């Protein structure tokens, strides 16, 4: 089983002077000849940072969009012209118009049309490389650990409904010791994604990487989440993006037996 490399390309934070940060997320997942881009950030920050890291975006084999919000898909405006061959993996409904409580459009770029011969709608488990899979979250629970409140869809003109994020996708890396779960935002709840991954693959999740959308959670909500995670086999949490710095600190306090780290632009991980 070969190594899988992960690099954070876009995030809210960076510790380097020559790269940019924004409210957005993108990571590169590499295994052998597969170069998988998980989300594209909000703007051209992905392109800028990729140049700094000498990453040729034309060599990306698959781009996976975790959900249709513009802080994860806006970078497609700048990425697609640079790559004319990669597969684009989305969940059903990724391009429905969306907004938050403030009414601002936060949708997949309206002017973009992904060619049908490149578009792949993932509705279950899709293998991307030897050890890397994309999983649809549509079968996961929606409960108190989910973060769907305040987000809406416009499936029809003038028709507004609460967004249940059925288009949400996450990445699973299968390792000998267990699963690595990579999340864009975990709107359906990071513990619910962990449960679904374990159900689908029959082995435990040992590492979690990415956003958990806990930025506005209370200390009590974080404690309840950590109680659930602590009952699992998870031994590593690498948080970023919508996790929130304060929530990250609370996660670290409430999971003393788990390695908890905060990732920023440029961080390299190997699994």
PDB file of C-alpha atoms in Angstrom:
ATOM      1  CA  UNK A   1       0.000   0.000   0.000  1.00  0.00           C
ATOM      2  CA  UNK A   2       1.654   3.213  -1.183  1.00  0.00           C
ATOM      3  CA  UNK A   3       1.703   6.527   0.642  1.00  0.00           C
ATOM      4  CA  UNK A   4      -0.978   9.146   0.118  1.00  0.00           C
ATOM      5  CA  UNK A   5       0.129  12.777   0.297  1.00  0.00           C
ATOM      6  CA  UNK A   6      -2.195  15.619   1.292  1.00  0.00           C
ATOM      7  CA  UNK A   7      -1.407  19.329   0.966  1.00  0.00           C
ATOM      8  CA  UNK A   8      -3.584  22.246   2.094  1.00  0.00           C
ATOM      9  CA  UNK A   9      -3.752  24.717  -0.807  1.00  0.00           C
ATOM     10  CA  UNK A  10      -6.487  27.112   0.356  1.00  0.00           C
ATOM     11  CA  UNK A  11      -7.605  27.877   3.898  1.00  0.00           C
ATOM     12  CA  UNK A  12      -8.649  30.742   6.134  1.00  0.00           C
ATOM     13  CA  UNK A  13      -5.172  30.887   7.675  1.00  0.00           C
ATOM     14  CA  UNK A  14      -1.568  30.761   6.526  1.00  0.00           C
ATOM     15  CA  UNK A  15       1.778  30.997   8.294  1.00  0.00           C
ATOM     16  CA  UNK A  16       3.706  31.759   5.081  1.00  0.00           C
ATOM     17  CA  UNK A  17       4.365  35.218   3.663  1.00  0.00           C
ATOM     18  CA  UNK A  18       4.340  34.228  -0.028  1.00  0.00           C
ATOM     19  CA  UNK A  19       0.940  32.514  -0.167  1.00  0.00           C
ATOM     20  CA  UNK A  20      -2.582  33.857   0.286  1.00  0.00           C
ATOM     21  CA  UNK A  21      -5.388  32.932   2.664  1.00  0.00           C
ATOM     22  CA  UNK A  22      -9.123  33.426   2.218  1.00  0.00           C
ATOM     23  CA  UNK A  23     -12.399  32.161   3.615  1.00  0.00           C
ATOM     24  CA  UNK A  24     -12.294  29.011   1.527  1.00  0.00           C
ATOM     25  CA  UNK A  25     -10.867  25.533   1.313  1.00  0.00           C
ATOM     26  CA  UNK A  26      -8.908  23.337  -1.081  1.00  0.00           C
ATOM     27  CA  UNK A  27      -6.587  20.401  -0.606  1.00  0.00           C
ATOM     28  CA  UNK A  28      -4.520  18.221  -2.926  1.00  0.00           C
ATOM     29  CA  UNK A  29      -4.604  14.444  -2.445  1.00  0.00           C
ATOM     30  CA  UNK A  30      -1.913  12.505  -4.317  1.00  0.00           C
ATOM     31  CA  UNK A  31      -1.449   8.773  -4.767  1.00  0.00           C
ATOM     32  CA  UNK A  32       0.815   7.328  -7.480  1.00  0.00           C
ATOM     33  CA  UNK A  33      -0.379   8.929 -10.750  1.00  0.00           C
ATOM     34  CA  UNK A  34      -3.610  10.333  -9.281  1.00  0.00           C
ATOM     35  CA  UNK A  35      -3.763  14.021  -8.364  1.00  0.00           C
ATOM     36  CA  UNK A  36      -7.096  14.784  -6.765  1.00  0.00           C
ATOM     37  CA  UNK A  37      -8.156  18.341  -5.967  1.00  0.00           C
ATOM     38  CA  UNK A  38     -10.709  18.463  -3.148  1.00  0.00           C
ATOM     39  CA  UNK A  39     -12.513  21.813  -3.471  1.00  0.00           C
ATOM     40  CA  UNK A  40     -11.143  24.930  -5.162  1.00  0.00           C
ATOM     41  CA  UNK A  41     -11.471  27.774  -2.666  1.00  0.00           C
ATOM     42  CA  UNK A  42     -13.449  30.939  -3.389  1.00  0.00           C
ATOM     43  CA  UNK A  43     -11.313  32.940  -5.831  1.00  0.00           C
ATOM     44  CA  UNK A  44      -8.009  32.765  -7.718  1.00  0.00           C
ATOM     45  CA  UNK A  45      -6.118  32.071  -4.462  1.00  0.00           C
ATOM     46  CA  UNK A  46      -5.878  28.419  -5.529  1.00  0.00           C
ATOM     47  CA  UNK A  47      -4.058  29.391  -8.729  1.00  0.00           C
ATOM     48  CA  UNK A  48      -1.746  31.803  -6.898  1.00  0.00           C
ATOM     49  CA  UNK A  49      -0.778  29.328  -4.189  1.00  0.00           C
ATOM     50  CA  UNK A  50      -0.353  26.491  -6.694  1.00  0.00           C
ATOM     51  CA  UNK A  51       2.204  28.599  -8.567  1.00  0.00           C
ATOM     52  CA  UNK A  52       4.102  29.219  -5.334  1.00  0.00           C
ATOM     53  CA  UNK A  53       4.221  25.453  -4.736  1.00  0.00           C
ATOM     54  CA  UNK A  54       5.119  24.697  -8.397  1.00  0.00           C
ATOM     55  CA  UNK A  55       1.933  22.684  -8.754  1.00  0.00           C
ATOM     56  CA  UNK A  56       0.737  22.312 -12.336  1.00  0.00           C
ATOM     57  CA  UNK A  57      -3.059  22.388 -12.157  1.00  0.00           C
ATOM     58  CA  UNK A  58      -3.297  20.935 -15.667  1.00  0.00           C
ATOM     59  CA  UNK A  59      -2.086  17.650 -14.152  1.00  0.00           C
ATOM     60  CA  UNK A  60      -5.071  17.296 -11.794  1.00  0.00           C
ATOM     61  CA  UNK A  61      -6.870  14.046 -12.654  1.00  0.00           C
ATOM     62  CA  UNK A  62     -10.039  14.629 -10.604  1.00  0.00           C
ATOM     63  CA  UNK A  63     -11.593  17.612  -8.874  1.00  0.00           C
ATOM     64  CA  UNK A  64     -14.085  16.760  -6.129  1.00  0.00           C
ATOM     65  CA  UNK A  65     -16.475  19.452  -4.866  1.00  0.00           C
ATOM     66  CA  UNK A  66     -17.593  18.845  -1.285  1.00  0.00           C
ATOM     67  CA  UNK A  67     -20.785  20.911  -1.708  1.00  0.00           C
ATOM     68  CA  UNK A  68     -22.101  23.792  -3.767  1.00  0.00           C
ATOM     69  CA  UNK A  69     -21.076  26.782  -1.609  1.00  0.00           C
ATOM     70  CA  UNK A  70     -18.889  29.372  -3.297  1.00  0.00           C
ATOM     71  CA  UNK A  71     -16.066  29.230  -0.727  1.00  0.00           C
ATOM     72  CA  UNK A  72     -15.461  25.689  -2.001  1.00  0.00           C
ATOM     73  CA  UNK A  73     -16.420  26.091  -5.668  1.00  0.00           C
ATOM     74  CA  UNK A  74     -15.691  29.714  -6.630  1.00  0.00           C
ATOM     75  CA  UNK A  75     -12.153  28.808  -7.642  1.00  0.00           C
ATOM     76  CA  UNK A  76     -13.596  26.694 -10.464  1.00  0.00           C
ATOM     77  CA  UNK A  77     -13.797  29.922 -12.515  1.00  0.00           C
ATOM     78  CA  UNK A  78     -10.000  30.022 -12.540  1.00  0.00           C
ATOM     79  CA  UNK A  79      -9.255  26.300 -12.419  1.00  0.00           C
ATOM     80  CA  UNK A  80     -11.334  24.994 -15.329  1.00  0.00           C
ATOM     81  CA  UNK A  81      -9.569  27.092 -18.021  1.00  0.00           C
ATOM     82  CA  UNK A  82      -6.271  25.561 -16.835  1.00  0.00           C
ATOM     83  CA  UNK A  83      -7.413  21.951 -16.991  1.00  0.00           C
ATOM     84  CA  UNK A  84      -9.359  20.613 -19.959  1.00  0.00           C
ATOM     85  CA  UNK A  85      -9.285  16.915 -19.116  1.00  0.00           C
ATOM     86  CA  UNK A  86      -9.938  16.160 -15.451  1.00  0.00           C
ATOM     87  CA  UNK A  87     -13.142  14.604 -14.193  1.00  0.00           C
ATOM     88  CA  UNK A  88     -15.364  16.870 -12.057  1.00  0.00           C
ATOM     89  CA  UNK A  89     -17.042  14.904  -9.255  1.00  0.00           C
ATOM     90  CA  UNK A  90     -20.067  16.520  -7.571  1.00  0.00           C
ATOM     91  CA  UNK A  91     -23.122  15.548  -5.582  1.00  0.00           C
ATOM     92  CA  UNK A  92     -26.586  15.822  -7.082  1.00  0.00           C
ATOM     93  CA  UNK A  93     -27.833  19.393  -6.686  1.00  0.00           C
ATOM     94  CA  UNK A  94     -24.371  20.972  -6.435  1.00  0.00           C
ATOM     95  CA  UNK A  95     -25.429  23.812  -8.775  1.00  0.00           C
ATOM     96  CA  UNK A  96     -28.780  24.697  -7.187  1.00  0.00           C
ATOM     97  CA  UNK A  97     -28.935  28.376  -6.174  1.00  0.00           C
ATOM     98  CA  UNK A  98     -28.206  28.877  -2.470  1.00  0.00           C
ATOM     99  CA  UNK A  99     -28.050  31.591   0.155  1.00  0.00           C
ATOM    100  CA  UNK A 100     -27.620  32.135   3.870  1.00  0.00           C
ATOM    101  CA  UNK A 101     -29.758  34.082   6.330  1.00  0.00           C
ATOM    102  CA  UNK A 102     -28.403  37.377   4.977  1.00  0.00           C
ATOM    103  CA  UNK A 103     -29.778  36.562   1.534  1.00  0.00           C
ATOM    104  CA  UNK A 104     -26.393  36.716  -0.198  1.00  0.00           C
ATOM    105  CA  UNK A 105     -25.890  34.285  -3.083  1.00  0.00           C
ATOM    106  CA  UNK A 106     -23.318  31.689  -2.008  1.00  0.00           C
ATOM    107  CA  UNK A 107     -23.849  29.253  -4.891  1.00  0.00           C
ATOM    108  CA  UNK A 108     -21.684  27.383  -7.369  1.00  0.00           C
ATOM    109  CA  UNK A 109     -20.695  29.985 -10.017  1.00  0.00           C
ATOM    110  CA  UNK A 110     -23.847  30.563 -12.085  1.00  0.00           C
ATOM    111  CA  UNK A 111     -21.946  31.218 -15.311  1.00  0.00           C
ATOM    112  CA  UNK A 112     -20.054  27.905 -15.214  1.00  0.00           C
ATOM    113  CA  UNK A 113     -21.266  24.816 -17.036  1.00  0.00           C
ATOM    114  CA  UNK A 114     -19.229  21.645 -16.522  1.00  0.00           C
ATOM    115  CA  UNK A 115     -19.165  19.662 -19.800  1.00  0.00           C
ATOM    116  CA  UNK A 116     -21.292  16.518 -19.537  1.00  0.00           C
ATOM    117  CA  UNK A 117     -18.424  14.296 -20.634  1.00  0.00           C
ATOM    118  CA  UNK A 118     -16.392  15.483 -17.640  1.00  0.00           C
ATOM    119  CA  UNK A 119     -19.120  15.660 -14.996  1.00  0.00           C
ATOM    120  CA  UNK A 120     -19.587  12.735 -12.613  1.00  0.00           C
ATOM    121  CA  UNK A 121     -22.430  12.776 -10.074  1.00  0.00           C
ATOM    122  CA  UNK A 122     -21.437  10.669  -7.065  1.00  0.00           C
ATOM    123  CA  UNK A 123     -24.394   9.211  -5.170  1.00  0.00           C
ATOM    124  CA  UNK A 124     -22.674   6.509  -3.108  1.00  0.00           C
ATOM    125  CA  UNK A 125     -19.000   5.431  -3.032  1.00  0.00           C
ATOM    126  CA  UNK A 126     -16.729   6.171  -5.986  1.00  0.00           C
ATOM    127  CA  UNK A 127     -13.137   4.939  -6.141  1.00  0.00           C
ATOM    128  CA  UNK A 128     -10.682   7.573  -7.404  1.00  0.00           C
ATOM    129  CA  UNK A 129      -7.377   5.700  -6.982  1.00  0.00           C
ATOM    130  CA  UNK A 130      -6.037   2.598  -5.247  1.00  0.00           C
ATOM    131  CA  UNK A 131      -6.717   3.948  -1.750  1.00  0.00           C
ATOM    132  CA  UNK A 132      -8.781   7.117  -2.266  1.00  0.00           C
ATOM    133  CA  UNK A 133     -12.575   7.170  -2.456  1.00  0.00           C
ATOM    134  CA  UNK A 134     -15.250   9.850  -2.608  1.00  0.00           C
ATOM    135  CA  UNK A 135     -18.382   9.209  -0.540  1.00  0.00           C
ATOM    136  CA  UNK A 136     -21.791  10.838  -0.813  1.00  0.00           C
ATOM    137  CA  UNK A 137     -23.122  12.024   2.545  1.00  0.00           C
ATOM    138  CA  UNK A 138     -26.774  11.789   1.509  1.00  0.00           C
ATOM    139  CA  UNK A 139     -27.298   8.620   3.601  1.00  0.00           C
ATOM    140  CA  UNK A 140     -25.822  10.198   6.730  1.00  0.00           C
ATOM    141  CA  UNK A 141     -27.939  11.305   9.668  1.00  0.00           C
ATOM    142  CA  UNK A 142     -29.179  14.838  10.192  1.00  0.00           C
ATOM    143  CA  UNK A 143     -29.292  15.587  13.912  1.00  0.00           C
ATOM    144  CA  UNK A 144     -28.088  18.046  16.560  1.00  0.00           C
ATOM    145  CA  UNK A 145     -24.510  17.624  15.310  1.00  0.00           C
ATOM    146  CA  UNK A 146     -25.470  18.799  11.791  1.00  0.00           C
ATOM    147  CA  UNK A 147     -24.936  22.372  10.612  1.00  0.00           C
ATOM    148  CA  UNK A 148     -27.746  23.118   8.194  1.00  0.00           C
ATOM    149  CA  UNK A 149     -29.593  25.887  10.040  1.00  0.00           C
ATOM    150  CA  UNK A 150     -29.469  29.252   8.295  1.00  0.00           C
ATOM    151  CA  UNK A 151     -28.699  27.813   4.842  1.00  0.00           C
ATOM    152  CA  UNK A 152     -31.252  27.674   2.044  1.00  0.00           C
ATOM    153  CA  UNK A 153     -31.773  26.381  -1.489  1.00  0.00           C
ATOM    154  CA  UNK A 154     -33.831  27.750  -4.372  1.00  0.00           C
ATOM    155  CA  UNK A 155     -34.755  24.601  -6.328  1.00  0.00           C
ATOM    156  CA  UNK A 156     -37.438  26.551  -8.228  1.00  0.00           C
ATOM    157  CA  UNK A 157     -37.871  30.285  -8.887  1.00  0.00           C
ATOM    158  CA  UNK A 158     -39.282  31.919  -5.774  1.00  0.00           C
ATOM    159  CA  UNK A 159     -39.227  28.651  -3.797  1.00  0.00           C
ATOM    160  CA  UNK A 160     -36.949  28.707  -0.750  1.00  0.00           C
ATOM    161  CA  UNK A 161     -36.274  25.647   1.414  1.00  0.00           C
ATOM    162  CA  UNK A 162     -33.834  24.710   4.160  1.00  0.00           C
ATOM    163  CA  UNK A 163     -30.690  23.191   2.647  1.00  0.00           C
ATOM    164  CA  UNK A 164     -30.191  19.582   3.739  1.00  0.00           C
ATOM    165  CA  UNK A 165     -26.852  19.330   1.893  1.00  0.00           C
ATOM    166  CA  UNK A 166     -27.709  16.100   0.105  1.00  0.00           C
ATOM    167  CA  UNK A 167     -24.981  17.035  -2.382  1.00  0.00           C
ATOM    168  CA  UNK A 168     -22.268  16.895   0.298  1.00  0.00           C
ATOM    169  CA  UNK A 169     -19.296  14.681  -0.548  1.00  0.00           C
ATOM    170  CA  UNK A 170     -16.262  13.717   1.494  1.00  0.00           C
ATOM    171  CA  UNK A 171     -13.062  11.833   0.770  1.00  0.00           C
ATOM    172  CA  UNK A 172     -11.923   8.629   2.448  1.00  0.00           C
ATOM    173  CA  UNK A 173      -8.363   7.348   2.300  1.00  0.00           C
ATOM    174  CA  UNK A 174      -8.124   3.660   3.120  1.00  0.00           C
ATOM    175  CA  UNK A 175      -5.063   2.726   5.183  1.00  0.00           C
ATOM    176  CA  UNK A 176      -4.003  -0.486   6.897  1.00  0.00           C
ATOM    177  CA  UNK A 177      -4.618   1.024  10.337  1.00  0.00           C
ATOM    178  CA  UNK A 178      -8.033   2.460   9.391  1.00  0.00           C
ATOM    179  CA  UNK A 179      -9.676   5.265   7.449  1.00  0.00           C
ATOM    180  CA  UNK A 180      -8.639   8.870   6.965  1.00  0.00           C
ATOM    181  CA  UNK A 181     -11.714  11.072   6.467  1.00  0.00           C
ATOM    182  CA  UNK A 182     -11.259  14.390   4.640  1.00  0.00           C
ATOM    183  CA  UNK A 183     -14.109  16.870   5.023  1.00  0.00           C
ATOM    184  CA  UNK A 184     -14.831  20.161   3.296  1.00  0.00           C
ATOM    185  CA  UNK A 185     -17.356  21.562   5.779  1.00  0.00           C
ATOM    186  CA  UNK A 186     -19.219  18.596   7.324  1.00  0.00           C
ATOM    187  CA  UNK A 187     -22.542  20.430   7.181  1.00  0.00           C
ATOM    188  CA  UNK A 188     -24.269  17.120   7.905  1.00  0.00           C
ATOM    189  CA  UNK A 189     -22.104  16.729  11.028  1.00  0.00           C
ATOM    190  CA  UNK A 190     -18.576  15.375  11.272  1.00  0.00           C
ATOM    191  CA  UNK A 191     -19.609  12.565  13.642  1.00  0.00           C
ATOM    192  CA  UNK A 192     -22.345  11.564  11.187  1.00  0.00           C
ATOM    193  CA  UNK A 193     -19.801  11.423   8.354  1.00  0.00           C
ATOM    194  CA  UNK A 194     -17.537   9.268  10.522  1.00  0.00           C
ATOM    195  CA  UNK A 195     -20.444   6.908  11.223  1.00  0.00           C
ATOM    196  CA  UNK A 196     -21.298   6.657   7.524  1.00  0.00           C
ATOM    197  CA  UNK A 197     -17.690   6.019   6.481  1.00  0.00           C
ATOM    198  CA  UNK A 198     -17.374   3.219   9.021  1.00  0.00           C
ATOM    199  CA  UNK A 199     -20.660   1.750   7.840  1.00  0.00           C
ATOM    200  CA  UNK A 200     -19.593   1.836   4.190  1.00  0.00           C
ATOM    201  CA  UNK A 201     -16.067   0.447   4.645  1.00  0.00           C
ATOM    202  CA  UNK A 202     -16.487  -1.737   7.725  1.00  0.00           C
ATOM    203  CA  UNK A 203     -13.350  -0.409   9.431  1.00  0.00           C
ATOM    204  CA  UNK A 204     -12.849   2.507  11.859  1.00  0.00           C
ATOM    205  CA  UNK A 205     -11.953   6.098  11.065  1.00  0.00           C
ATOM    206  CA  UNK A 206      -8.623   6.892  12.736  1.00  0.00           C
ATOM    207  CA  UNK A 207      -7.858  10.349  11.303  1.00  0.00           C
ATOM    208  CA  UNK A 208     -10.053  13.325  10.402  1.00  0.00           C
ATOM    209  CA  UNK A 209      -8.797  16.198   8.244  1.00  0.00           C
ATOM    210  CA  UNK A 210     -10.615  19.375   7.231  1.00  0.00           C
ATOM    211  CA  UNK A 211     -13.470  21.659   8.182  1.00  0.00           C
ATOM    212  CA  UNK A 212     -16.067  20.687  10.796  1.00  0.00           C
ATOM    213  CA  UNK A 213     -18.300  23.820  10.697  1.00  0.00           C
ATOM    214  CA  UNK A 214     -18.100  24.166  14.451  1.00  0.00           C
ATOM    215  CA  UNK A 215     -17.027  27.825  14.299  1.00  0.00           C
ATOM    216  CA  UNK A 216     -20.238  29.032  15.992  1.00  0.00           C
ATOM    217  CA  UNK A 217     -20.761  26.063  18.323  1.00  0.00           C
ATOM    218  CA  UNK A 218     -20.914  26.620  22.066  1.00  0.00           C
ATOM    219  CA  UNK A 219     -18.499  25.004  24.501  1.00  0.00           C
ATOM    220  CA  UNK A 220     -21.253  22.570  25.496  1.00  0.00           C
ATOM    221  CA  UNK A 221     -21.909  21.623  21.870  1.00  0.00           C
ATOM    222  CA  UNK A 222     -18.188  21.017  21.338  1.00  0.00           C
ATOM    223  CA  UNK A 223     -18.044  18.873  24.482  1.00  0.00           C
ATOM    224  CA  UNK A 224     -20.989  16.766  23.298  1.00  0.00           C
ATOM    225  CA  UNK A 225     -19.349  16.311  19.895  1.00  0.00           C
ATOM    226  CA  UNK A 226     -16.035  15.354  21.471  1.00  0.00           C
ATOM    227  CA  UNK A 227     -17.766  12.827  23.726  1.00  0.00           C
ATOM    228  CA  UNK A 228     -19.053  11.131  20.563  1.00  0.00           C
ATOM    229  CA  UNK A 229     -15.679  11.294  18.802  1.00  0.00           C
ATOM    230  CA  UNK A 230     -13.865  10.111  21.929  1.00  0.00           C
ATOM    231  CA  UNK A 231     -15.932   6.927  21.908  1.00  0.00           C
ATOM    232  CA  UNK A 232     -14.583   6.157  18.435  1.00  0.00           C
ATOM    233  CA  UNK A 233     -11.162   4.916  17.304  1.00  0.00           C
ATOM    234  CA  UNK A 234     -10.176   8.407  16.107  1.00  0.00           C
ATOM    235  CA  UNK A 235      -6.598   9.156  17.179  1.00  0.00           C
ATOM    236  CA  UNK A 236      -5.915  12.280  15.097  1.00  0.00           C
ATOM    237  CA  UNK A 237      -7.928  15.428  14.286  1.00  0.00           C
ATOM    238  CA  UNK A 238      -6.400  17.937  11.855  1.00  0.00           C
ATOM    239  CA  UNK A 239      -8.775  20.892  11.810  1.00  0.00           C
ATOM    240  CA  UNK A 240      -9.037  23.890   9.511  1.00  0.00           C
ATOM    241  CA  UNK A 241     -11.369  26.250   7.585  1.00  0.00           C
ATOM    242  CA  UNK A 242     -14.829  26.406   9.204  1.00  0.00           C
ATOM    243  CA  UNK A 243     -13.795  24.562  12.375  1.00  0.00           C
ATOM    244  CA  UNK A 244     -12.921  27.916  13.949  1.00  0.00           C
ATOM    245  CA  UNK A 245      -9.859  28.653  16.048  1.00  0.00           C
ATOM    246  CA  UNK A 246     -11.751  28.853  19.359  1.00  0.00           C
ATOM    247  CA  UNK A 247     -13.650  25.651  18.603  1.00  0.00           C
ATOM    248  CA  UNK A 248     -10.375  23.972  17.657  1.00  0.00           C
ATOM    249  CA  UNK A 249      -8.997  24.898  21.073  1.00  0.00           C
ATOM    250  CA  UNK A 250     -12.087  23.451  22.754  1.00  0.00           C
ATOM    251  CA  UNK A 251     -11.746  20.258  20.718  1.00  0.00           C
ATOM    252  CA  UNK A 252      -8.131  19.930  21.861  1.00  0.00           C
ATOM    253  CA  UNK A 253      -9.154  20.393  25.513  1.00  0.00           C
ATOM    254  CA  UNK A 254     -12.001  17.881  25.275  1.00  0.00           C
ATOM    255  CA  UNK A 255     -10.015  15.214  23.422  1.00  0.00           C
ATOM    256  CA  UNK A 256      -6.856  14.893  25.560  1.00  0.00           C
ATOM    257  CA  UNK A 257      -6.069  11.429  24.214  1.00  0.00           C
ATOM    258  CA  UNK A 258      -6.337  12.477  20.566  1.00  0.00           C
ATOM    259  CA  UNK A 259      -3.665  14.274  18.552  1.00  0.00           C
ATOM    260  CA  UNK A 260      -5.395  17.557  17.645  1.00  0.00           C
ATOM    261  CA  UNK A 261      -3.704  19.982  15.232  1.00  0.00           C
ATOM    262  CA  UNK A 262      -4.687  23.083  13.284  1.00  0.00           C
ATOM    263  CA  UNK A 263      -3.754  23.036   9.599  1.00  0.00           C
ATOM    264  CA  UNK A 264      -3.033  26.111   7.472  1.00  0.00           C
ATOM    265  CA  UNK A 265      -2.106  26.790   3.849  1.00  0.00           C
ATOM    266  CA  UNK A 266       0.994  24.840   2.858  1.00  0.00           C
ATOM    267  CA  UNK A 267       0.767  22.108   5.480  1.00  0.00           C
ATOM    268  CA  UNK A 268       1.820  18.691   4.165  1.00  0.00           C
ATOM    269  CA  UNK A 269       0.424  15.442   5.523  1.00  0.00           C
ATOM    270  CA  UNK A 270       1.378  11.872   4.651  1.00  0.00           C
ATOM    271  CA  UNK A 271      -0.804   8.833   5.335  1.00  0.00           C
TER     272      UNK A 271
END
